[in-house]
Every structure is written in structure tokens, then in C-alpha cells.
Coordinates of C-alpha atoms in Angstrom, one line a residue:
M1 CA 102.6 79.4 102.8
L2 CA 104.3 78.8 106.1
I3 CA 102.1 76.9 108.5
L4 CA 102.8 77.0 112.2
A5 CA 101.3 73.9 113.8
A6 CA 100.6 73.4 117.5
T7 CA 101.5 69.8 118.6
P8 CA 100.4 67.8 121.6
I9 CA 102.1 68.7 124.9
G10 CA 101.9 65.2 126.2
N11 CA 98.7 63.4 125.1
L12 CA 98.5 62.5 121.4
G13 CA 94.8 62.5 121.7
D14 CA 95.0 66.3 121.7
A15 CA 96.2 66.5 118.1
T16 CA 93.6 68.3 116.0
R17 CA 92.0 66.9 112.9
R18 CA 93.5 69.8 111.0
L19 CA 97.0 68.9 112.1
V20 CA 96.6 65.3 111.0
E21 CA 95.1 66.3 107.6
T22 CA 97.9 68.8 107.0
L23 CA 100.6 66.2 107.9
E24 CA 99.0 63.9 105.4
A25 CA 99.1 66.6 102.7
V26 CA 102.3 68.6 103.0
A27 CA 105.5 67.7 101.2
F28 CA 107.8 69.5 103.6
V29 CA 108.1 69.7 107.4
A30 CA 110.5 71.9 109.4
A31 CA 110.8 70.4 112.8
E32 CA 112.6 71.3 116.1
D33 CA 113.7 67.6 116.3
T34 CA 113.2 65.4 113.2
R35 CA 113.1 62.3 115.4
V36 CA 110.3 63.7 117.5
A37 CA 108.5 64.6 114.3
Q38 CA 108.8 61.1 112.9
R39 CA 107.4 59.7 116.2
L40 CA 104.5 62.1 115.9
L41 CA 103.7 61.0 112.3
Q42 CA 103.8 57.3 113.4
G43 CA 101.8 58.0 116.6
L44 CA 99.1 59.7 114.6
G45 CA 99.0 57.0 112.0
V46 CA 100.0 59.5 109.2
E47 CA 101.0 57.6 106.0
N48 CA 102.5 60.5 104.2
R49 CA 106.3 60.8 104.5
P50 CA 107.2 64.5 104.0
R51 CA 110.7 65.7 103.6
L52 CA 112.0 66.7 107.1
M53 CA 114.3 69.6 107.9
A54 CA 115.7 70.3 111.4
L55 CA 115.0 73.8 112.5
H56 CA 116.1 74.5 116.0
D57 CA 117.6 77.3 118.2
H58 CA 121.2 76.7 116.9
N59 CA 120.5 76.8 113.1
E60 CA 117.2 78.8 112.7
R61 CA 118.8 82.0 111.6
D62 CA 121.0 80.3 109.0
R63 CA 118.2 78.1 107.6
A64 CA 115.3 80.7 107.7
G65 CA 116.1 81.9 104.2
E66 CA 116.0 78.3 102.8
L67 CA 112.7 77.6 104.6
V68 CA 111.1 80.8 103.2
A69 CA 112.2 80.0 99.7
L70 CA 110.5 76.6 100.0
A71 CA 107.4 78.2 101.5
A72 CA 107.2 80.7 98.6
S73 CA 106.6 77.8 96.1
G74 CA 104.7 75.4 98.3
D75 CA 103.3 74.8 101.8
V76 CA 105.8 74.2 104.6
L77 CA 104.6 73.0 108.0
L78 CA 106.7 74.1 111.0
L79 CA 106.5 72.0 114.2
S80 CA 108.1 72.3 117.6
D81 CA 108.5 69.3 119.8
A82 CA 105.4 70.3 121.8
G83 CA 103.0 73.2 121.8
M84 CA 103.0 76.2 119.4
P85 CA 106.2 77.1 117.5
T86 CA 107.8 80.5 118.4
V87 CA 106.5 80.3 122.1
S88 CA 109.7 79.4 123.9
D89 CA 110.4 77.3 120.8
P90 CA 112.0 77.8 117.4
G91 CA 110.1 79.6 114.7
F92 CA 110.3 83.3 115.4
H93 CA 113.1 84.1 112.9
A94 CA 111.4 82.0 110.3
V95 CA 108.2 83.9 110.7
Q96 CA 110.0 87.2 110.5
A97 CA 111.8 86.2 107.3
A98 CA 108.5 84.9 105.8
I99 CA 106.7 88.2 106.5
A100 CA 109.6 90.2 105.1
A101 CA 109.5 88.1 101.9
G102 CA 105.8 88.5 101.5
V103 CA 105.1 84.8 102.2
T104 CA 101.8 84.1 103.9
V105 CA 102.0 82.8 107.5
T106 CA 99.1 81.0 109.1
A107 CA 98.7 78.7 112.1
L108 CA 96.9 75.5 113.2
P109 CA 96.0 76.3 116.8
G110 CA 96.1 73.6 119.4
P111 CA 97.6 72.6 122.8
S112 CA 99.4 75.2 124.9
A113 CA 101.2 74.5 128.2
V114 CA 100.9 78.2 129.1
L115 CA 97.1 78.4 128.7
T116 CA 96.5 74.9 130.2
A117 CA 98.5 75.7 133.3
L118 CA 96.9 79.1 133.6
A119 CA 93.4 77.7 133.4
L120 CA 94.2 75.0 136.0
S121 CA 96.0 77.3 138.4
G122 CA 92.9 78.8 140.1
L123 CA 94.6 82.3 139.8
P124 CA 93.2 85.2 137.9
T125 CA 93.2 84.8 134.1
D126 CA 91.8 88.1 132.9
R127 CA 95.3 89.6 132.6
F128 CA 98.5 87.6 132.4
A129 CA 102.1 87.7 131.1
F130 CA 104.2 84.8 129.9
E131 CA 107.9 85.2 130.9
G132 CA 109.3 82.0 129.4
F133 CA 112.1 80.3 131.3
L134 CA 113.6 82.0 134.4
P135 CA 117.4 82.6 134.2
R136 CA 119.5 79.7 135.2
K137 CA 122.0 81.5 137.4
D138 CA 120.8 82.5 141.0
G139 CA 121.8 86.1 140.7
E140 CA 120.3 86.7 137.3
R141 CA 117.1 84.9 138.4
G142 CA 116.8 87.1 141.5
K143 CA 117.2 90.3 139.5
A144 CA 114.6 89.1 137.0
L145 CA 112.1 88.3 139.8
A146 CA 112.8 91.5 141.6
A147 CA 111.9 93.5 138.5
L148 CA 108.6 91.6 138.3
A149 CA 107.7 91.8 142.0
A150 CA 105.2 94.7 141.5
E151 CA 103.6 93.2 138.3
R152 CA 99.9 93.2 138.7
R153 CA 99.2 90.5 136.1
T154 CA 99.3 86.8 136.7
L155 CA 102.8 85.5 135.7
V156 CA 103.5 82.3 133.9
F157 CA 107.0 80.7 133.8
F158 CA 108.5 77.5 132.4
E159 CA 111.1 75.8 134.6
S160 CA 113.4 72.8 134.8
P161 CA 112.5 70.3 137.6
N162 CA 116.1 70.6 138.8
R163 CA 115.8 74.3 139.4
L164 CA 112.2 74.4 140.6
A165 CA 112.9 74.5 144.4
A166 CA 115.4 77.3 144.0
S167 CA 113.1 79.3 141.7
L168 CA 110.2 78.9 144.1
A169 CA 112.4 80.0 147.0
D170 CA 113.4 83.1 145.0
I171 CA 109.8 83.8 144.2
A172 CA 109.0 83.7 147.9
T173 CA 111.9 86.1 148.6
H174 CA 111.1 88.7 145.9
F175 CA 107.3 88.3 145.6
G176 CA 106.6 87.6 149.3
A177 CA 106.2 84.2 151.1
E178 CA 102.4 84.5 151.0
R179 CA 102.1 85.1 147.2
R180 CA 99.8 82.5 145.8
V181 CA 101.5 80.1 143.3
A182 CA 100.5 77.0 141.3
V183 CA 103.0 74.5 139.9
A184 CA 101.7 72.3 137.0
R185 CA 103.7 69.3 135.9
E186 CA 103.3 66.7 133.2
L187 CA 100.2 68.5 131.8
T188 CA 97.9 66.2 129.8
K189 CA 100.1 63.2 130.7
L190 CA 99.3 60.2 132.9
H191 CA 100.9 61.7 136.0
E192 CA 99.6 65.2 135.6
E193 CA 99.6 67.2 138.8
V194 CA 98.8 70.7 139.9
R195 CA 100.1 71.9 143.3
R196 CA 98.6 75.1 144.7
G197 CA 99.7 77.1 147.7
T198 CA 101.9 80.0 148.8
A199 CA 105.3 80.5 147.3
A200 CA 106.9 79.5 150.7
E201 CA 104.8 76.3 150.9
L202 CA 105.6 75.1 147.4
A203 CA 109.3 75.9 147.8
V204 CA 109.3 73.5 150.8
W205 CA 107.4 70.9 148.8
A206 CA 109.7 71.1 145.8
E207 CA 112.8 70.5 147.9
G208 CA 111.8 66.8 148.0
G209 CA 112.4 66.6 144.3
V210 CA 109.9 67.0 141.4
R211 CA 110.0 65.3 138.0
G212 CA 108.5 66.2 134.6
E213 CA 107.9 69.3 132.6
I214 CA 107.1 72.2 134.8
V215 CA 105.0 75.4 134.5
I216 CA 104.8 77.9 137.3
V217 CA 101.9 80.3 137.6
A218 CA 102.3 83.1 140.1
E219 CA 99.6 85.5 141.4
G220 CA 100.1 89.2 140.4
A221 CA 101.0 91.8 143.0
A222 CA 98.3 93.4 144.9
E223 CA 97.9 97.2 144.7
V224 CA 99.8 98.7 147.6
V225 CA 99.4 102.2 148.8
V226 CA 102.4 103.4 150.7
D227 CA 103.6 106.7 152.0
F228 CA 106.7 108.3 150.5
D229 CA 109.1 107.2 153.3
A230 CA 108.0 103.6 152.9
G231 CA 108.3 103.8 149.1
L232 CA 111.8 105.2 149.4
A233 CA 112.7 102.3 151.8
Q234 CA 111.3 99.8 149.3
T235 CA 113.3 101.4 146.5
L236 CA 116.5 101.2 148.4
E237 CA 115.8 97.6 149.3
L238 CA 115.4 96.7 145.6
V239 CA 118.7 98.5 144.8
A240 CA 120.4 96.5 147.5
S241 CA 119.1 93.3 146.0
G242 CA 120.9 94.2 142.7
L243 CA 118.3 96.2 140.7
R244 CA 119.3 99.5 139.1
L245 CA 118.1 102.6 140.9
K246 CA 116.2 103.8 137.8
D247 CA 114.4 100.4 137.5
A248 CA 113.8 100.2 141.3
A249 CA 112.2 103.6 141.4
A250 CA 110.0 102.8 138.4
Q251 CA 108.9 99.5 140.0
V252 CA 107.9 101.1 143.3
A253 CA 106.2 104.0 141.6
A254 CA 104.1 101.6 139.5
A255 CA 103.0 99.7 142.5
S256 CA 102.4 102.7 144.8
G257 CA 101.3 105.6 142.7
L258 CA 104.3 107.6 144.0
S259 CA 106.4 109.8 141.7
R260 CA 109.2 107.8 140.0
R261 CA 111.3 111.0 139.7
E262 CA 110.9 111.9 143.3
L263 CA 111.7 108.4 144.5
Y264 CA 114.8 108.4 142.2
E265 CA 116.1 111.8 143.4
A266 CA 115.4 111.0 147.1
A267 CA 117.2 107.7 146.8
L268 CA 120.2 109.5 145.2
R269 CA 120.3 111.9 148.1
S270 CA 120.1 109.2 150.7
R271 CA 123.0 107.4 149.1
G272 CA 125.1 110.5 149.6

């Protein structure tokens, strides 16, 4: 079978007993970075020396078939550098290929930066959405956030420390300066830190420079009841920020309860 294994996101003490036992038993390991996998084996005191194959974003599609063929005849363990494979990490195409080939896929659960940050954020956890990494380019990031501005669920993002201040500033712009946000960095590590505040406050804080691996947790949008004229104005503002009219009308309709079709048609008329 193909075994997806969650690995520590910082603290080796978070490795599960099942992970260690499986590493001791398997003959083959597919790893995002074989050097990281070797350090994991050494750090956990694993004496077994399985054959290692690199499986990363640049070669996964090409090597998925080979991996599945190996899993059809014996257990193959798939590791990412940290956390669960397939979650903003390699593994998705391998899982698809295994399922298509009738190979059993199972998982060894364990550490998750998404769930750890969410739990520590102090923001609602009953409904949430993981959005992965925000776009690198300013314009694309702005459009992505504008499309999420009315999302009612708590949102979780990964981010580079170099782009954190810009992303928080964009969140303040598109979600509102007072939207509650938490920034978790270096989770489970010696210098773990969680900063909580408004988007505007944390954008100012991040301008001083932040290091480490970053997770942003943003509060979902509050339900807003607006009259039609206000909804039309919001729709036009979103279009001016770069969102397609169709998407802008749908976003305002979802947040306000107004008719998407009526907003769309009114916006068209207003644009002449």
C-alpha cells in the first residue's frame, strides 16, 4: 500500500510511535527531500535504512507511476519535509495514481501546521477553509483576497516571512482594518510565537521584520445586511479593485442576501 505519513513540523518529539515503527519496517520511502528524510531517520534513532526516492513538485507527475508500481508489490511510505503530504506539499498526484491503479492508500496522522495555528489563534474553529500560500505578486494577491472578503469561515494561509507585511496590509485593505487576525510562527519550535490583533495592527508589527515559518489565521466575514444601493456600490468597488463583475456580484450577494442577478444587471447599467 501507499502510506502517507505526517512528520513533525518542528519538534521531533511530536513524531508518533506509528511513524517510528513504520520507518523501522518499510523498505522504500518517497520523500520531498531525501536529505531531510535522512535527518529524520537519524533524529528519531531509526536503524532501518530504506531505499529513498525524491518525490517533489518538479518530478511527482513523472515518478507517480514508478511509485505506484512499487506500492503495488510492497508498502511505500511517502513523507513531506513537515506535516502531512498533499497539504501544500507533494503527494496529491501519487495518491490519484494509486487510487486509479487500485492500490490501497492509508495515512499515519500527526502534526499539522494548519490545525495547530487554528487552535492557537483564538478565532472560531467550527468552520474554516485552508487557502494554502497567497499569490506572490501584489496584484494577484489582492484579487485573491478580494474574492475571499465575504467568506464567513475562518481562513488559514501559509506565508513567507518576506511577504508577511505586504500580505497583512492587503488583508487589512480587502477584509477591513479591524478584521481579527492571528499570525503563528515557528510552531512547536523553541521560538514559537502567536501574535493576535487586527489586520492593521499586525501589518504594522510585521513591517519590523519577522522570521521563521508563518501561518496566518483570519477571522471570517461577519454577516452584513445592506440595502440594494449599498450592495451595488460594493459590487462596483470590487470591480474597480480588479475582480470580474460576475464574481463581484456573487460575492456581495453571498454576504448580503441580495440577488446576484439584479446586482449584476444594475452594475452593467451603471457602467453605461
